[in-house]
C-alpha positions as MATLAB code, in Angstrom:
seq = 'MKKENKMEKSIGESSAKWSNMFYMASLLILSIYQYVKTSVLGAEFILLMIGLVIFFLTYFIKIKGIANKNKN';
ca = [
       4.995   -7.508  -28.651;
       5.673  -10.629  -26.605;
       3.060  -13.178  -25.609;
       1.919  -13.185  -21.961;
       3.035  -15.985  -19.724;
       0.687  -17.621  -17.193;
       1.691  -15.357  -14.323;
       1.155  -12.153  -16.323;
      -2.200  -13.452  -17.545;
      -3.258  -14.282  -13.971;
      -2.233  -10.825  -12.737;
      -4.152   -9.163  -15.574;
      -7.286  -11.215  -14.886;
      -7.088  -10.420  -11.170;
      -6.675   -6.705  -11.861;
      -9.637   -6.711  -14.247;
     -11.780   -8.525  -11.678;
     -11.014   -6.027   -8.902;
     -11.459   -2.961  -11.098;
     -14.769   -4.340  -12.405;
     -15.997   -4.918   -8.838;
     -14.989   -1.358   -7.907;
     -16.884    0.186  -10.820;
     -19.960   -1.954  -10.202;
     -20.009   -1.119   -6.478;
     -19.477    2.586   -7.200;
     -22.292    2.691   -9.734;
     -24.581    0.774   -7.387;
     -23.907    3.138   -4.472;
     -24.311    6.201   -6.681;
     -27.553    4.814   -8.159;
     -29.017    4.116   -4.723;
     -27.973    7.557   -3.464;
     -29.500    9.291   -6.493;
     -32.713    7.268   -6.209;
     -33.094    8.116   -2.508;
     -32.411   11.820   -3.151;
     -34.451   12.343   -6.340;
     -36.620    9.194   -6.752;
     -35.235    8.886  -10.282;
     -32.974    6.162  -11.646;
     -30.320    7.943  -13.677;
     -27.603    7.114  -16.142;
     -25.556    5.408  -13.416;
     -28.224    2.733  -13.034;
     -28.399    2.207  -16.792;
     -24.600    1.829  -16.984;
     -24.690   -0.612  -14.074;
     -27.371   -2.742  -15.752;
     -25.565   -2.729  -19.114;
     -22.347   -3.807  -17.376;
     -24.135   -6.641  -15.571;
     -25.818   -7.839  -18.777;
     -22.465   -7.890  -20.587;
     -20.854   -9.719  -17.663;
     -23.491  -12.452  -17.507;
     -23.663  -12.873  -21.296;
     -19.910  -13.386  -21.550;
     -19.970  -15.644  -18.478;
     -22.618  -17.943  -19.937;
     -20.957  -17.965  -23.366;
     -17.657  -19.024  -21.754;
     -19.352  -21.691  -19.601;
     -21.203  -23.084  -22.608;
     -17.971  -23.137  -24.625;
     -16.147  -25.010  -21.869;
     -19.015  -27.499  -21.528;
     -19.022  -28.121  -25.292;
     -15.249  -28.676  -25.286;
     -15.553  -31.253  -22.495;
     -18.285  -33.155  -24.393;
     -16.079  -33.614  -27.445;
];
């Protein structure tokens, strides 16, 4: 398997970003709809929250790693 070049890596990151936004928006809309209809937060809301926690954890880990690299 060959190593990705910069363009392929950029395309992959862009695709992941857009698909992640789609899933998050879909889960948010479905969660709001379900809450309005049944007054219960279902599995969609839990999946949305887990996805957001994972996103922010990885974001802060990456930011901290970049900051530590720049200090050294």
